[in-house]
CSV table of C-alpha atoms in Angstrom, one decimal:
chain,number,residue,atom,x,y,z
A,21,MET,CA,0.5,0.4,0.0
A,22,THR,CA,1.1,3.3,-1.5
A,23,THR,CA,1.6,6.2,1.3
A,24,GLY,CA,2.6,8.7,-0.6
A,25,ASN,CA,0.5,11.6,-0.8
A,26,ALA,CA,1.0,15.3,-2.8
A,27,ASP,CA,-1.2,17.4,0.5
A,28,GLU,CA,1.7,15.6,3.5
A,29,ASP,CA,4.6,17.1,2.2
A,30,ASP,CA,2.6,20.6,1.7
A,31,ARG,CA,3.8,21.7,5.3
A,32,ARG,CA,2.5,24.2,6.8
A,33,PRO,CA,2.9,26.6,10.0
A,34,GLY,CA,0.9,24.7,12.8
A,35,GLY,CA,0.8,22.2,15.6
A,36,ARG,CA,-1.6,21.9,18.1
A,37,ARG,CA,-3.9,25.0,18.8
A,38,PRO,CA,-3.3,25.8,23.1
A,39,GLY,CA,-6.2,25.3,25.1
A,40,GLN,CA,-8.3,24.1,22.1
A,41,SER,CA,-10.3,19.5,23.4
A,42,GLY,CA,-11.5,17.6,21.8
A,43,THR,CA,-9.3,18.1,18.3
A,44,LYS,CA,-8.1,14.2,18.5
A,45,ASP,CA,-11.6,13.5,17.8
A,46,ALA,CA,-12.9,15.2,15.1
A,47,ILE,CA,-10.4,14.9,13.1
A,48,LEU,CA,-11.3,10.9,13.2
A,49,ALA,CA,-14.2,11.6,13.3
A,50,ALA,CA,-13.6,13.4,9.2
A,51,ALA,CA,-11.0,10.9,8.4
A,52,ARG,CA,-13.7,8.2,8.9
A,53,GLU,CA,-16.5,10.4,6.8
A,54,GLN,CA,-13.6,10.8,3.8
A,55,PHE,CA,-12.0,7.4,3.9
A,56,ALA,CA,-15.5,6.1,3.6
A,57,ALA,CA,-16.5,8.1,1.2
A,58,LYS,CA,-14.0,9.1,-1.1
A,59,GLY,CA,-11.4,5.3,0.2
A,60,TYR,CA,-7.7,5.2,1.1
A,61,ALA,CA,-6.3,6.8,-2.4
A,62,GLY,CA,-9.0,9.6,-2.9
A,63,ALA,CA,-9.0,10.6,1.0
A,64,THR,CA,-6.3,13.5,1.7
A,65,PHE,CA,-5.2,16.1,4.4
A,66,ARG,CA,-6.2,18.5,3.2
A,67,GLY,CA,-9.9,18.1,2.6
A,68,ILE,CA,-10.1,15.9,6.1
A,69,ALA,CA,-8.7,18.9,8.2
A,70,ALA,CA,-11.4,21.1,6.2
A,71,GLN,CA,-13.6,19.3,7.1
A,72,ALA,CA,-12.8,19.6,10.9
A,73,GLY,CA,-12.0,23.1,10.6
A,74,VAL,CA,-8.3,22.1,11.5
A,75,ASP,CA,-4.9,23.4,9.6
A,76,PRO,CA,-3.9,20.0,8.2
A,77,ALA,CA,-0.9,19.8,11.0
A,78,LEU,CA,-2.8,19.3,13.6
A,79,VAL,CA,-4.2,16.0,11.5
A,80,ARG,CA,-0.1,15.5,11.3
A,81,HIS,CA,0.5,16.2,15.3
A,82,PHE,CA,-1.7,14.3,15.6
A,83,PHE,CA,-1.7,10.6,13.8
A,84,GLY,CA,2.2,10.9,12.2
A,85,THR,CA,2.1,9.7,8.4
A,86,LYS,CA,-1.5,8.5,5.6
A,87,ASP,CA,-1.5,5.3,6.9
A,88,GLN,CA,-1.2,5.9,10.8
A,89,LEU,CA,-4.3,8.0,10.0
A,90,PHE,CA,-5.8,5.5,8.3
A,91,ALA,CA,-4.6,2.6,10.7
A,92,ALA,CA,-6.8,4.6,13.5
A,93,THR,CA,-10.5,5.4,11.7
A,94,LEU,CA,-10.8,0.8,11.8
A,95,HIS,CA,-10.8,0.4,14.8
A,96,LEU,CA,-14.0,-0.4,16.2
A,97,PRO,CA,-15.8,2.5,18.9
A,98,PRO,CA,-16.5,-0.2,21.8
A,99,GLU,CA,-20.0,0.1,22.1
A,100,VAL,CA,-20.8,-2.4,18.9
A,101,LEU,CA,-19.9,-5.0,20.6
A,102,HIS,CA,-21.5,-4.5,24.2
A,103,ARG,CA,-24.7,-3.6,22.0
A,104,LEU,CA,-24.4,-7.0,19.8
A,105,GLN,CA,-23.2,-8.4,23.0
A,106,GLN,CA,-27.0,-7.3,24.6
A,107,ALA,CA,-29.0,-8.2,21.5
A,108,PHE,CA,-28.9,-11.8,23.0
A,109,GLU,CA,-30.0,-11.0,26.3
A,110,CYS,CA,-33.7,-11.9,25.5
A,111,ALA,CA,-35.6,-15.0,24.4
A,112,PRO,CA,-34.9,-17.4,21.9
A,113,GLU,CA,-37.8,-16.8,19.9
A,114,ASP,CA,-36.4,-12.8,19.8
A,115,MET,CA,-33.1,-13.5,18.4
A,116,GLY,CA,-33.9,-13.1,14.7
A,117,GLU,CA,-35.5,-9.1,15.5
A,118,ARG,CA,-33.5,-8.1,17.6
A,119,PHE,CA,-30.3,-9.0,15.8
A,120,ALA,CA,-31.4,-7.9,13.0
A,121,ARG,CA,-32.4,-4.2,13.9
A,122,THR,CA,-29.2,-4.2,17.2
A,123,TYR,CA,-26.2,-4.9,14.2
A,124,LEU,CA,-28.5,-2.5,10.9
A,125,GLY,CA,-29.4,0.3,14.1
A,126,LEU,CA,-25.5,0.3,14.0
A,127,TRP,CA,-25.3,1.3,11.5
A,128,GLU,CA,-27.6,3.6,10.8
A,129,ASP,CA,-26.0,5.0,13.9
A,130,PRO,CA,-24.0,7.6,13.2
A,131,ALA,CA,-21.2,7.3,15.9
A,132,THR,CA,-20.8,3.8,14.5
A,133,GLY,CA,-22.1,4.0,11.0
A,134,ALA,CA,-18.9,5.8,10.1
A,135,ALA,CA,-16.1,3.6,11.4
A,136,LEU,CA,-18.1,0.8,9.7
A,137,MET,CA,-18.9,1.9,6.1
A,138,ALA,CA,-15.2,2.8,6.5
A,139,ILE,CA,-14.3,-1.2,7.2
A,140,MET,CA,-16.4,-1.9,4.7
A,141,ARG,CA,-15.6,0.0,1.8
A,142,THR,CA,-12.2,-0.3,1.9
A,143,ALA,CA,-12.1,-4.0,2.5
A,144,LEU,CA,-13.5,-4.1,-1.0
A,145,THR,CA,-9.7,-2.9,-1.8
A,146,ASN,CA,-7.0,-2.4,0.6
A,147,ASP,CA,-5.0,-5.6,2.7
A,148,GLN,CA,-5.0,-3.5,5.7
A,149,GLY,CA,-9.2,-3.8,5.7
A,150,ALA,CA,-9.8,-6.5,4.7
A,151,ASP,CA,-7.8,-8.0,7.2
A,152,LEU,CA,-9.8,-5.8,9.9
A,153,LEU,CA,-13.2,-6.4,7.9
A,154,ARG,CA,-12.2,-10.7,8.5
A,155,ASP,CA,-11.1,-10.2,12.0
A,156,PHE,CA,-14.4,-8.7,12.9
A,157,LEU,CA,-16.9,-11.0,11.3
A,158,GLN,CA,-14.8,-14.1,12.5
A,159,GLY,CA,-13.4,-12.9,15.6
A,160,ARG,CA,-16.1,-11.2,16.7
A,161,LEU,CA,-19.3,-10.6,15.3
A,162,VAL,CA,-19.2,-14.3,14.3
A,163,GLU,CA,-17.6,-15.6,18.1
A,164,GLN,CA,-19.8,-12.9,19.9
A,165,VAL,CA,-22.9,-14.1,18.5
A,166,ALA,CA,-22.3,-18.6,19.3
A,167,SER,CA,-21.2,-17.5,22.8
A,168,SER,CA,-25.2,-16.2,23.9
A,169,LEU,CA,-26.4,-19.4,21.5
A,170,GLY,CA,-27.8,-22.5,23.3
A,171,ALA,CA,-27.9,-24.1,20.1
A,172,ASP,CA,-26.2,-27.6,18.5
A,173,ARG,CA,-23.5,-25.8,16.0
A,174,PRO,CA,-23.2,-22.9,17.3
A,175,ARG,CA,-20.0,-21.0,15.3
A,176,LEU,CA,-22.1,-22.3,12.0
A,177,ARG,CA,-26.0,-20.2,13.2
A,178,ALA,CA,-23.4,-16.9,14.2
A,179,LEU,CA,-22.1,-17.7,10.5
A,180,LEU,CA,-25.2,-18.1,9.0
A,181,ALA,CA,-26.5,-15.2,10.5
A,182,ALA,CA,-23.8,-13.2,10.2
A,183,THR,CA,-23.2,-14.0,6.4
A,184,GLN,CA,-27.4,-12.8,5.8
A,185,LEU,CA,-26.9,-9.9,7.9
A,186,VAL,CA,-23.0,-8.8,5.4
A,187,GLY,CA,-24.9,-9.0,2.0
A,188,ALA,CA,-28.3,-6.9,3.9
A,189,VAL,CA,-25.7,-4.0,4.9
A,190,MET,CA,-23.2,-4.2,2.0
A,191,ALA,CA,-26.9,-4.1,-0.3
A,192,ARG,CA,-28.0,-1.7,1.6
A,193,TYR,CA,-25.5,0.8,2.6
A,194,VAL,CA,-22.2,0.6,0.8
A,195,VAL,CA,-23.7,-0.6,-2.6
A,196,ARG,CA,-27.5,1.5,-2.5
A,197,ILE,CA,-29.9,-0.6,-4.0
A,198,GLU,CA,-33.5,-0.2,-4.8
A,199,PRO,CA,-35.8,-1.0,-2.9
A,200,MET,CA,-32.8,-1.7,0.0
A,201,ALA,CA,-32.2,0.9,0.0
A,202,SER,CA,-34.6,3.2,0.8
A,203,LEU,CA,-37.0,0.9,2.8
A,204,ALA,CA,-37.6,1.6,5.8
A,205,ILE,CA,-35.9,0.6,8.7
A,206,ASP,CA,-38.6,-1.6,10.3
A,207,ASP,CA,-39.7,-3.2,6.9
A,208,VAL,CA,-35.7,-4.9,6.2
A,209,VAL,CA,-36.0,-5.8,9.7
A,210,ALA,CA,-39.4,-8.4,9.9
A,211,LEU,CA,-38.2,-9.5,6.2
A,212,LEU,CA,-34.5,-10.5,8.3
A,213,ALA,CA,-35.6,-11.4,10.8
A,214,PRO,CA,-37.1,-15.3,9.7
A,215,ASN,CA,-34.9,-16.1,7.9
A,216,LEU,CA,-32.2,-14.7,10.9
A,217,GLN,CA,-34.1,-17.0,13.3
A,218,HIS,CA,-34.0,-19.7,11.5
A,219,TYR,CA,-29.9,-20.0,11.5
A,220,LEU,CA,-30.2,-18.8,15.5
A,221,THR,CA,-32.6,-21.5,16.9
A,222,GLY,CA,-33.9,-23.5,13.6
A,223,ASP,CA,-33.5,-27.3,12.8
A,224,LEU,CA,-30.0,-27.1,10.8
A,225,PRO,CA,-29.4,-30.1,7.9
A,226,ASP,CA,-27.7,-33.3,9.4
A,227,HIS,CA,-25.0,-33.2,7.2
A,228,ALA,CA,-24.2,-29.2,8.2
A,229,HIS,CA,-21.4,-29.9,10.4
A,230,ARG,CA,-19.5,-27.0,12.3
A,231,PRO,CA,-16.6,-25.3,9.6
């Protein structure tokens, strides 16, 4: 992955503004949106700084290189896994609906959706993004769901449910395929929940073994 970027060499007088709080968080939030919208190659220090309302020198001051800033944007907010865990604190027959509503809610929420979008978009074109998406799906999402299930083959069930949701968010939020992109969230949940419920608690074919 190439780290060079013309605007990274455009040095301006600057540095940390005394007394200004939240600058680093503002830069990080702007970077997430820029990487999500434009990808790694299209996002620039100048564009990120302009959106955050700071001097480009401050972006470099806090994060160093474009690679380091990109890596920082790919760390998921802690509430993602916490909210997923809470989704399964319910009766088994409600798990499909709760899982769908919680996961889609994470994408609808600006506080978590930008980070998820950045990961999803960069996973399509960038090895680091692909590795992080794989880690999130395999090592976090699937394990989190599997640990909440009392049925047989919990990891396989969690993986089946996760792949259904990943496809749904790709169509709704990333590629924006109609009518999926403009359906009300309640309608999307209602459409996804029955399949998710089957994957999580229903009967699976006998020949479907644990991966």
